[in-house]
Amino acid sequence: MTPPCRIEIQDLDFSVEGKQVLQSITLTLRDRRIGIVGRNGSGKSTLARLVAGLVAPTSGTVRVADKDLSRDRRAALHAVGILFQNPEHQIIFPTVGEEIAFGLEQQGRSKAEAKTGAADVLNRFELGHWMDAYINTLSQGQKHLVCLMAVVAMQPRLLVLDEPFAGLDIPTRAQLNRYLQVYEGSLLHISHDPSDLDGYDHLVWLDQGGVQLSGPQETVMAAYQEAMHNQGEANDLADLAG
Ligand SMILES: Nc1ncnc2c1ncn2[C@@H]1O[C@H](COP(=O)(O)OP(=O)(O)OP(=O)(O)O)[C@@H](O)[C@H]1O
Ligand SMILES: [Mg+2]
């Protein structure tokens, strides 16, 4: 097994449209299974995009497997795959097979190899019959699954998952979970459901664009859940308006 993919974040600030979304984040992550939790709007998806190198920090650095992926897109194609929270942001092609094959072609495989690779991943999910299906005929959850299969087909060293189970039914979720458990690469998994992160090595709790706590999964999850429970009791959603 390859060693976990190291993520090194130093003094990271990120602003968009004059709004500071993340501030003063310094983290060294060197575990195979890392979870990210935090309230709506705390900056989780933004951090995921920065780790994947899709956007560059306003200041500070993000390095994954010792590379600045926002500057080195070629390295990024093998190092990291990201599943967006919204599948509509990811899909480019009309059919499932083309969508999955595209990433493999981007990695330098021939058209024929990419097609075989797409068929392999569909078969692994027992969905071989989806190869020529039109994506616009699929449900939201099914589209989400297509995006997930497209990133796992590329076998990145680090898989960044932004709420991968949203909209999936229980059997599909269970199947995906089984698959993720045996995924050889590293996972950075954003979730609102604590049970998704059971057995993970490390957890990062983001709050209002900063790191509230980062450490062993059990410790951080217990503190996070207690805080969420207390905030829920207060029944105040004013924070969401910020
Ligand atoms: N492109 C953008 N333009 C303006 N504001 C943005 C942009 N991207 C993110 N933000 C703001 O940054 C904050 C964090 O957003 P982000 O999507 O990272 O949160 P999140 O933790 O993923 O939330 P959720 O749990 O709802 O998915 C939000 O207040 C959001 O409005
Ligand atoms: Mg999000």
PDB file of N, CA, C and O in Angstrom, residues 102-158:
ATOM      1  N   PHE A 102     -13.645  10.462 -19.951  1.00  0.00           N
ATOM      2  CA  PHE A 102     -12.960  11.740 -20.160  1.00  0.00           C
ATOM      3  C   PHE A 102     -11.772  11.947 -19.214  1.00  0.00           C
ATOM      4  O   PHE A 102     -10.673  12.293 -19.626  1.00  0.00           O
ATOM      5  N   GLY A 103     -12.008  11.690 -17.927  1.00  0.00           N
ATOM      6  CA  GLY A 103     -10.944  11.885 -16.937  1.00  0.00           C
ATOM      7  C   GLY A 103      -9.749  10.986 -17.235  1.00  0.00           C
ATOM      8  O   GLY A 103      -8.588  11.383 -17.073  1.00  0.00           O
ATOM      9  N   LEU A 104     -10.042   9.768 -17.692  1.00  0.00           N
ATOM     10  CA  LEU A 104      -8.966   8.820 -17.971  1.00  0.00           C
ATOM     11  C   LEU A 104      -8.153   9.273 -19.182  1.00  0.00           C
ATOM     12  O   LEU A 104      -6.930   9.144 -19.212  1.00  0.00           O
ATOM     13  N   GLU A 105      -8.849   9.851 -20.168  1.00  0.00           N
ATOM     14  CA  GLU A 105      -8.136  10.400 -21.335  1.00  0.00           C
ATOM     15  C   GLU A 105      -7.263  11.572 -20.908  1.00  0.00           C
ATOM     16  O   GLU A 105      -6.128  11.724 -21.372  1.00  0.00           O
ATOM     17  N   GLN A 106      -7.807  12.390 -20.006  1.00  0.00           N
ATOM     18  CA  GLN A 106      -7.031  13.527 -19.492  1.00  0.00           C
ATOM     19  C   GLN A 106      -5.743  13.060 -18.841  1.00  0.00           C
ATOM     20  O   GLN A 106      -4.736  13.746 -18.856  1.00  0.00           O
ATOM     21  N   GLN A 107      -5.800  11.872 -18.243  1.00  0.00           N
ATOM     22  CA  GLN A 107      -4.606  11.329 -17.584  1.00  0.00           C
ATOM     23  C   GLN A 107      -3.626  10.726 -18.592  1.00  0.00           C
ATOM     24  O   GLN A 107      -2.597  10.208 -18.204  1.00  0.00           O
ATOM     25  N   GLY A 108      -3.986  10.756 -19.865  1.00  0.00           N
ATOM     26  CA  GLY A 108      -3.050  10.298 -20.902  1.00  0.00           C
ATOM     27  C   GLY A 108      -3.354   8.921 -21.469  1.00  0.00           C
ATOM     28  O   GLY A 108      -2.556   8.375 -22.233  1.00  0.00           O
ATOM     29  N   ARG A 109      -4.501   8.347 -21.096  1.00  0.00           N
ATOM     30  CA  ARG A 109      -4.808   7.037 -21.680  1.00  0.00           C
ATOM     31  C   ARG A 109      -5.456   7.184 -23.053  1.00  0.00           C
ATOM     32  O   ARG A 109      -6.070   8.214 -23.335  1.00  0.00           O
ATOM     33  N   SER A 110      -5.323   6.136 -23.869  1.00  0.00           N
ATOM     34  CA  SER A 110      -5.916   6.181 -25.214  1.00  0.00           C
ATOM     35  C   SER A 110      -7.433   6.111 -25.071  1.00  0.00           C
ATOM     36  O   SER A 110      -7.950   5.721 -24.020  1.00  0.00           O
ATOM     37  N   LYS A 111      -8.116   6.444 -26.156  1.00  0.00           N
ATOM     38  CA  LYS A 111      -9.591   6.394 -26.158  1.00  0.00           C
ATOM     39  C   LYS A 111     -10.094   4.997 -25.785  1.00  0.00           C
ATOM     40  O   LYS A 111     -11.022   4.839 -25.000  1.00  0.00           O
ATOM     41  N   ALA A 112      -9.427   3.968 -26.375  1.00  0.00           N
ATOM     42  CA  ALA A 112      -9.855   2.587 -26.128  1.00  0.00           C
ATOM     43  C   ALA A 112      -9.640   2.196 -24.666  1.00  0.00           C
ATOM     44  O   ALA A 112     -10.513   1.598 -24.024  1.00  0.00           O
ATOM     45  N   GLU A 113      -8.468   2.573 -24.120  1.00  0.00           N
ATOM     46  CA  GLU A 113      -8.170   2.259 -22.709  1.00  0.00           C
ATOM     47  C   GLU A 113      -9.159   2.970 -21.780  1.00  0.00           C
ATOM     48  O   GLU A 113      -9.606   2.412 -20.782  1.00  0.00           O
ATOM     49  N   ALA A 114      -9.461   4.205 -22.140  1.00  0.00           N
ATOM     50  CA  ALA A 114     -10.368   4.985 -21.297  1.00  0.00           C
ATOM     51  C   ALA A 114     -11.758   4.352 -21.293  1.00  0.00           C
ATOM     52  O   ALA A 114     -12.420   4.276 -20.255  1.00  0.00           O
ATOM     53  N   LYS A 115     -12.174   3.843 -22.453  1.00  0.00           N
ATOM     54  CA  LYS A 115     -13.492   3.220 -22.544  1.00  0.00           C
ATOM     55  C   LYS A 115     -13.530   1.937 -21.692  1.00  0.00           C
ATOM     56  O   LYS A 115     -14.498   1.671 -20.957  1.00  0.00           O
ATOM     57  N   THR A 116     -12.452   1.163 -21.776  1.00  0.00           N
ATOM     58  CA  THR A 116     -12.368  -0.056 -20.960  1.00  0.00           C
ATOM     59  C   THR A 116     -12.374   0.306 -19.467  1.00  0.00           C
ATOM     60  O   THR A 116     -13.044  -0.344 -18.663  1.00  0.00           O
ATOM     61  N   GLY A 117     -11.631   1.347 -19.123  1.00  0.00           N
ATOM     62  CA  GLY A 117     -11.576   1.795 -17.724  1.00  0.00           C
ATOM     63  C   GLY A 117     -12.950   2.209 -17.231  1.00  0.00           C
ATOM     64  O   GLY A 117     -13.337   1.909 -16.100  1.00  0.00           O
ATOM     65  N   ALA A 118     -13.704   2.898 -18.096  1.00  0.00           N
ATOM     66  CA  ALA A 118     -15.055   3.340 -17.718  1.00  0.00           C
ATOM     67  C   ALA A 118     -15.955   2.116 -17.515  1.00  0.00           C
ATOM     68  O   ALA A 118     -16.708   2.048 -16.537  1.00  0.00           O
ATOM     69  N   ALA A 119     -15.837   1.133 -18.416  1.00  0.00           N
ATOM     70  CA  ALA A 119     -16.654  -0.077 -18.284  1.00  0.00           C
ATOM     71  C   ALA A 119     -16.303  -0.813 -16.998  1.00  0.00           C
ATOM     72  O   ALA A 119     -17.189  -1.304 -16.284  1.00  0.00           O
ATOM     73  N   ASP A 120     -15.005  -0.834 -16.657  1.00  0.00           N
ATOM     74  CA  ASP A 120     -14.561  -1.531 -15.430  1.00  0.00           C
ATOM     75  C   ASP A 120     -15.206  -0.932 -14.191  1.00  0.00           C
ATOM     76  O   ASP A 120     -15.701  -1.654 -13.330  1.00  0.00           O
ATOM     77  N   VAL A 121     -15.159   0.392 -14.108  1.00  0.00           N
ATOM     78  CA  VAL A 121     -15.691   1.017 -12.891  1.00  0.00           C
ATOM     79  C   VAL A 121     -17.211   0.846 -12.832  1.00  0.00           C
ATOM     80  O   VAL A 121     -17.776   0.576 -11.764  1.00  0.00           O
ATOM     81  N   LEU A 122     -17.884   0.918 -13.979  1.00  0.00           N
ATOM     82  CA  LEU A 122     -19.340   0.697 -13.978  1.00  0.00           C
ATOM     83  C   LEU A 122     -19.671  -0.725 -13.528  1.00  0.00           C
ATOM     84  O   LEU A 122     -20.591  -0.945 -12.735  1.00  0.00           O
ATOM     85  N   ASN A 123     -18.881  -1.679 -14.000  1.00  0.00           N
ATOM     86  CA  ASN A 123     -19.130  -3.073 -13.598  1.00  0.00           C
ATOM     87  C   ASN A 123     -18.909  -3.272 -12.102  1.00  0.00           C
ATOM     88  O   ASN A 123     -19.629  -4.023 -11.450  1.00  0.00           O
ATOM     89  N   ARG A 124     -17.895  -2.571 -11.580  1.00  0.00           N
ATOM     90  CA  ARG A 124     -17.603  -2.686 -10.149  1.00  0.00           C
ATOM     91  C   ARG A 124     -18.800  -2.232  -9.314  1.00  0.00           C
ATOM     92  O   ARG A 124     -19.039  -2.716  -8.222  1.00  0.00           O
ATOM     93  N   PHE A 125     -19.540  -1.267  -9.842  1.00  0.00           N
ATOM     94  CA  PHE A 125     -20.741  -0.784  -9.152  1.00  0.00           C
ATOM     95  C   PHE A 125     -22.012  -1.478  -9.652  1.00  0.00           C
ATOM     96  O   PHE A 125     -23.119  -1.033  -9.371  1.00  0.00           O
ATOM     97  N   GLU A 126     -21.802  -2.559 -10.401  1.00  0.00           N
ATOM     98  CA  GLU A 126     -22.924  -3.330 -10.979  1.00  0.00           C
ATOM     99  C   GLU A 126     -23.855  -2.451 -11.809  1.00  0.00           C
ATOM    100  O   GLU A 126     -25.081  -2.575 -11.756  1.00  0.00           O
ATOM    101  N   LEU A 127     -23.255  -1.535 -12.574  1.00  0.00           N
ATOM    102  CA  LEU A 127     -24.035  -0.609 -13.386  1.00  0.00           C
ATOM    103  C   LEU A 127     -23.543  -0.597 -14.841  1.00  0.00           C
ATOM    104  O   LEU A 127     -23.592   0.441 -15.514  1.00  0.00           O
ATOM    105  N   GLY A 128     -23.081  -1.759 -15.301  1.00  0.00           N
ATOM    106  CA  GLY A 128     -22.565  -1.857 -16.670  1.00  0.00           C
ATOM    107  C   GLY A 128     -23.559  -1.343 -17.708  1.00  0.00           C
ATOM    108  O   GLY A 128     -23.169  -0.765 -18.726  1.00  0.00           O
ATOM    109  N   HIS A 129     -24.851  -1.495 -17.413  1.00  0.00           N
ATOM    110  CA  HIS A 129     -25.881  -1.087 -18.368  1.00  0.00           C
ATOM    111  C   HIS A 129     -26.034   0.435 -18.458  1.00  0.00           C
ATOM    112  O   HIS A 129     -26.799   0.929 -19.279  1.00  0.00           O
ATOM    113  N   TRP A 130     -25.301   1.179 -17.630  1.00  0.00           N
ATOM    114  CA  TRP A 130     -25.382   2.643 -17.693  1.00  0.00           C
ATOM    115  C   TRP A 130     -24.443   3.243 -18.748  1.00  0.00           C
ATOM    116  O   TRP A 130     -24.460   4.434 -18.980  1.00  0.00           O
ATOM    117  N   MET A 131     -23.575   2.440 -19.325  1.00  0.00           N
ATOM    118  CA  MET A 131     -22.517   2.927 -20.220  1.00  0.00           C
ATOM    119  C   MET A 131     -23.029   3.975 -21.219  1.00  0.00           C
ATOM    120  O   MET A 131     -22.443   5.036 -21.353  1.00  0.00           O
ATOM    121  N   ASP A 132     -24.109   3.657 -21.923  1.00  0.00           N
ATOM    122  CA  ASP A 132     -24.599   4.575 -22.973  1.00  0.00           C
ATOM    123  C   ASP A 132     -25.802   5.399 -22.522  1.00  0.00           C
ATOM    124  O   ASP A 132     -26.452   6.040 -23.344  1.00  0.00           O
ATOM    125  N   ALA A 133     -26.074   5.366 -21.240  1.00  0.00           N
ATOM    126  CA  ALA A 133     -27.241   6.119 -20.742  1.00  0.00           C
ATOM    127  C   ALA A 133     -26.965   7.621 -20.814  1.00  0.00           C
ATOM    128  O   ALA A 133     -25.823   8.068 -20.618  1.00  0.00           O
ATOM    129  N   TYR A 134     -28.001   8.398 -21.127  1.00  0.00           N
ATOM    130  CA  TYR A 134     -27.867   9.861 -21.148  1.00  0.00           C
ATOM    131  C   TYR A 134     -27.986  10.402 -19.732  1.00  0.00           C
ATOM    132  O   TYR A 134     -28.949  10.100 -19.018  1.00  0.00           O
ATOM    133  N   ILE A 135     -26.997  11.194 -19.349  1.00  0.00           N
ATOM    134  CA  ILE A 135     -26.940  11.668 -17.967  1.00  0.00           C
ATOM    135  C   ILE A 135     -28.165  12.524 -17.625  1.00  0.00           C
ATOM    136  O   ILE A 135     -28.671  12.469 -16.512  1.00  0.00           O
ATOM    137  N   ASN A 136     -28.660  13.273 -18.618  1.00  0.00           N
ATOM    138  CA  ASN A 136     -29.813  14.136 -18.295  1.00  0.00           C
ATOM    139  C   ASN A 136     -31.103  13.349 -18.040  1.00  0.00           C
ATOM    140  O   ASN A 136     -32.102  13.917 -17.640  1.00  0.00           O
ATOM    141  N   THR A 137     -31.064  12.022 -18.265  1.00  0.00           N
ATOM    142  CA  THR A 137     -32.242  11.208 -17.936  1.00  0.00           C
ATOM    143  C   THR A 137     -32.135  10.613 -16.531  1.00  0.00           C
ATOM    144  O   THR A 137     -33.035   9.918 -16.071  1.00  0.00           O
ATOM    145  N   LEU A 138     -30.993  10.871 -15.852  1.00  0.00           N
ATOM    146  CA  LEU A 138     -30.791  10.278 -14.523  1.00  0.00           C
ATOM    147  C   LEU A 138     -31.311  11.217 -13.439  1.00  0.00           C
ATOM    148  O   LEU A 138     -31.416  12.424 -13.636  1.00  0.00           O
ATOM    149  N   SER A 139     -31.585  10.621 -12.281  1.00  0.00           N
ATOM    150  CA  SER A 139     -32.013  11.433 -11.130  1.00  0.00           C
ATOM    151  C   SER A 139     -30.799  12.148 -10.545  1.00  0.00           C
ATOM    152  O   SER A 139     -29.648  11.841 -10.896  1.00  0.00           O
ATOM    153  N   GLN A 140     -31.038  13.065  -9.643  1.00  0.00           N
ATOM    154  CA  GLN A 140     -29.954  13.822  -9.005  1.00  0.00           C
ATOM    155  C   GLN A 140     -28.957  12.883  -8.299  1.00  0.00           C
ATOM    156  O   GLN A 140     -27.757  13.014  -8.447  1.00  0.00           O
ATOM    157  N   GLY A 141     -29.503  11.926  -7.547  1.00  0.00           N
ATOM    158  CA  GLY A 141     -28.639  10.987  -6.828  1.00  0.00           C
ATOM    159  C   GLY A 141     -27.827  10.126  -7.787  1.00  0.00           C
ATOM    160  O   GLY A 141     -26.652   9.841  -7.550  1.00  0.00           O
ATOM    161  N   GLN A 142     -28.469   9.730  -8.900  1.00  0.00           N
ATOM    162  CA  GLN A 142     -27.754   8.920  -9.895  1.00  0.00           C
ATOM    163  C   GLN A 142     -26.644   9.738 -10.561  1.00  0.00           C
ATOM    164  O   GLN A 142     -25.556   9.221 -10.832  1.00  0.00           O
ATOM    165  N   LYS A 143     -26.907  11.020 -10.788  1.00  0.00           N
ATOM    166  CA  LYS A 143     -25.865  11.889 -11.359  1.00  0.00           C
ATOM    167  C   LYS A 143     -24.675  11.997 -10.400  1.00  0.00           C
ATOM    168  O   LYS A 143     -23.526  11.985 -10.811  1.00  0.00           O
ATOM    169  N   HIS A 144     -25.007  12.098  -9.139  1.00  0.00           N
ATOM    170  CA  HIS A 144     -23.970  12.182  -8.112  1.00  0.00           C
ATOM    171  C   HIS A 144     -23.080  10.939  -8.164  1.00  0.00           C
ATOM    172  O   HIS A 144     -21.856  11.010  -8.073  1.00  0.00           O
ATOM    173  N   LEU A 145     -23.742   9.800  -8.337  1.00  0.00           N
ATOM    174  CA  LEU A 145     -23.009   8.538  -8.404  1.00  0.00           C
ATOM    175  C   LEU A 145     -22.115   8.491  -9.650  1.00  0.00           C
ATOM    176  O   LEU A 145     -20.977   8.009  -9.588  1.00  0.00           O
ATOM    177  N   VAL A 146     -22.596   9.016 -10.772  1.00  0.00           N
ATOM    178  CA  VAL A 146     -21.779   9.064 -11.997  1.00  0.00           C
ATOM    179  C   VAL A 146     -20.503   9.873 -11.735  1.00  0.00           C
ATOM    180  O   VAL A 146     -19.398   9.453 -12.086  1.00  0.00           O
ATOM    181  N   CYS A 147     -20.669  11.007 -11.083  1.00  0.00           N
ATOM    182  CA  CYS A 147     -19.504  11.857 -10.790  1.00  0.00           C
ATOM    183  C   CYS A 147     -18.527  11.122  -9.886  1.00  0.00           C
ATOM    184  O   CYS A 147     -17.310  11.204 -10.061  1.00  0.00           O
ATOM    185  N   LEU A 148     -19.067  10.416  -8.917  1.00  0.00           N
ATOM    186  CA  LEU A 148     -18.204   9.678  -8.016  1.00  0.00           C
ATOM    187  C   LEU A 148     -17.435   8.584  -8.754  1.00  0.00           C
ATOM    188  O   LEU A 148     -16.226   8.419  -8.584  1.00  0.00           O
ATOM    189  N   MET A 149     -18.139   7.858  -9.634  1.00  0.00           N
ATOM    190  CA  MET A 149     -17.459   6.805 -10.391  1.00  0.00           C
ATOM    191  C   MET A 149     -16.385   7.407 -11.295  1.00  0.00           C
ATOM    192  O   MET A 149     -15.319   6.820 -11.482  1.00  0.00           O
ATOM    193  N   ALA A 150     -16.664   8.599 -11.840  1.00  0.00           N
ATOM    194  CA  ALA A 150     -15.687   9.247 -12.722  1.00  0.00           C
ATOM    195  C   ALA A 150     -14.402   9.601 -11.964  1.00  0.00           C
ATOM    196  O   ALA A 150     -13.301   9.413 -12.487  1.00  0.00           O
ATOM    197  N   VAL A 151     -14.529  10.063 -10.727  1.00  0.00           N
ATOM    198  CA  VAL A 151     -13.292  10.385  -9.990  1.00  0.00           C
ATOM    199  C   VAL A 151     -12.594   9.131  -9.485  1.00  0.00           C
ATOM    200  O   VAL A 151     -11.371   9.067  -9.526  1.00  0.00           O
ATOM    201  N   VAL A 152     -13.344   8.132  -9.043  1.00  0.00           N
ATOM    202  CA  VAL A 152     -12.643   6.935  -8.532  1.00  0.00           C
ATOM    203  C   VAL A 152     -11.962   6.178  -9.663  1.00  0.00           C
ATOM    204  O   VAL A 152     -10.919   5.570  -9.472  1.00  0.00           O
ATOM    205  N   ALA A 153     -12.522   6.268 -10.873  1.00  0.00           N
ATOM    206  CA  ALA A 153     -11.899   5.595 -12.028  1.00  0.00           C
ATOM    207  C   ALA A 153     -10.474   6.101 -12.248  1.00  0.00           C
ATOM    208  O   ALA A 153      -9.600   5.362 -12.691  1.00  0.00           O
ATOM    209  N   MET A 154     -10.236   7.365 -11.892  1.00  0.00           N
ATOM    210  CA  MET A 154      -8.915   7.963 -12.111  1.00  0.00           C
ATOM    211  C   MET A 154      -7.899   7.555 -11.054  1.00  0.00           C
ATOM    212  O   MET A 154      -6.715   7.854 -11.178  1.00  0.00           O
ATOM    213  N   GLN A 155      -8.356   6.843 -10.009  1.00  0.00           N
ATOM    214  CA  GLN A 155      -7.466   6.318  -8.960  1.00  0.00           C
ATOM    215  C   GLN A 155      -6.504   7.370  -8.407  1.00  0.00           C
ATOM    216  O   GLN A 155      -5.289   7.131  -8.354  1.00  0.00           O
ATOM    217  N   PRO A 156      -7.015   8.529  -7.997  1.00  0.00           N
ATOM    218  CA  PRO A 156      -6.092   9.534  -7.469  1.00  0.00           C
ATOM    219  C   PRO A 156      -5.516   9.109  -6.123  1.00  0.00           C
ATOM    220  O   PRO A 156      -6.133   8.309  -5.408  1.00  0.00           O
ATOM    221  N   ARG A 157      -4.338   9.656  -5.787  1.00  0.00           N
ATOM    222  CA  ARG A 157      -3.739   9.347  -4.467  1.00  0.00           C
ATOM    223  C   ARG A 157      -4.614   9.890  -3.357  1.00  0.00           C
ATOM    224  O   ARG A 157      -4.645   9.337  -2.263  1.00  0.00           O
ATOM    225  N   LEU A 158      -5.294  11.009  -3.647  1.00  0.00           N
ATOM    226  CA  LEU A 158      -6.186  11.611  -2.653  1.00  0.00           C
ATOM    227  C   LEU A 158      -7.543  11.861  -3.297  1.00  0.00           C
ATOM    228  O   LEU A 158      -7.643  12.489  -4.346  1.00  0.00           O
TER     229      LEU A 158
END
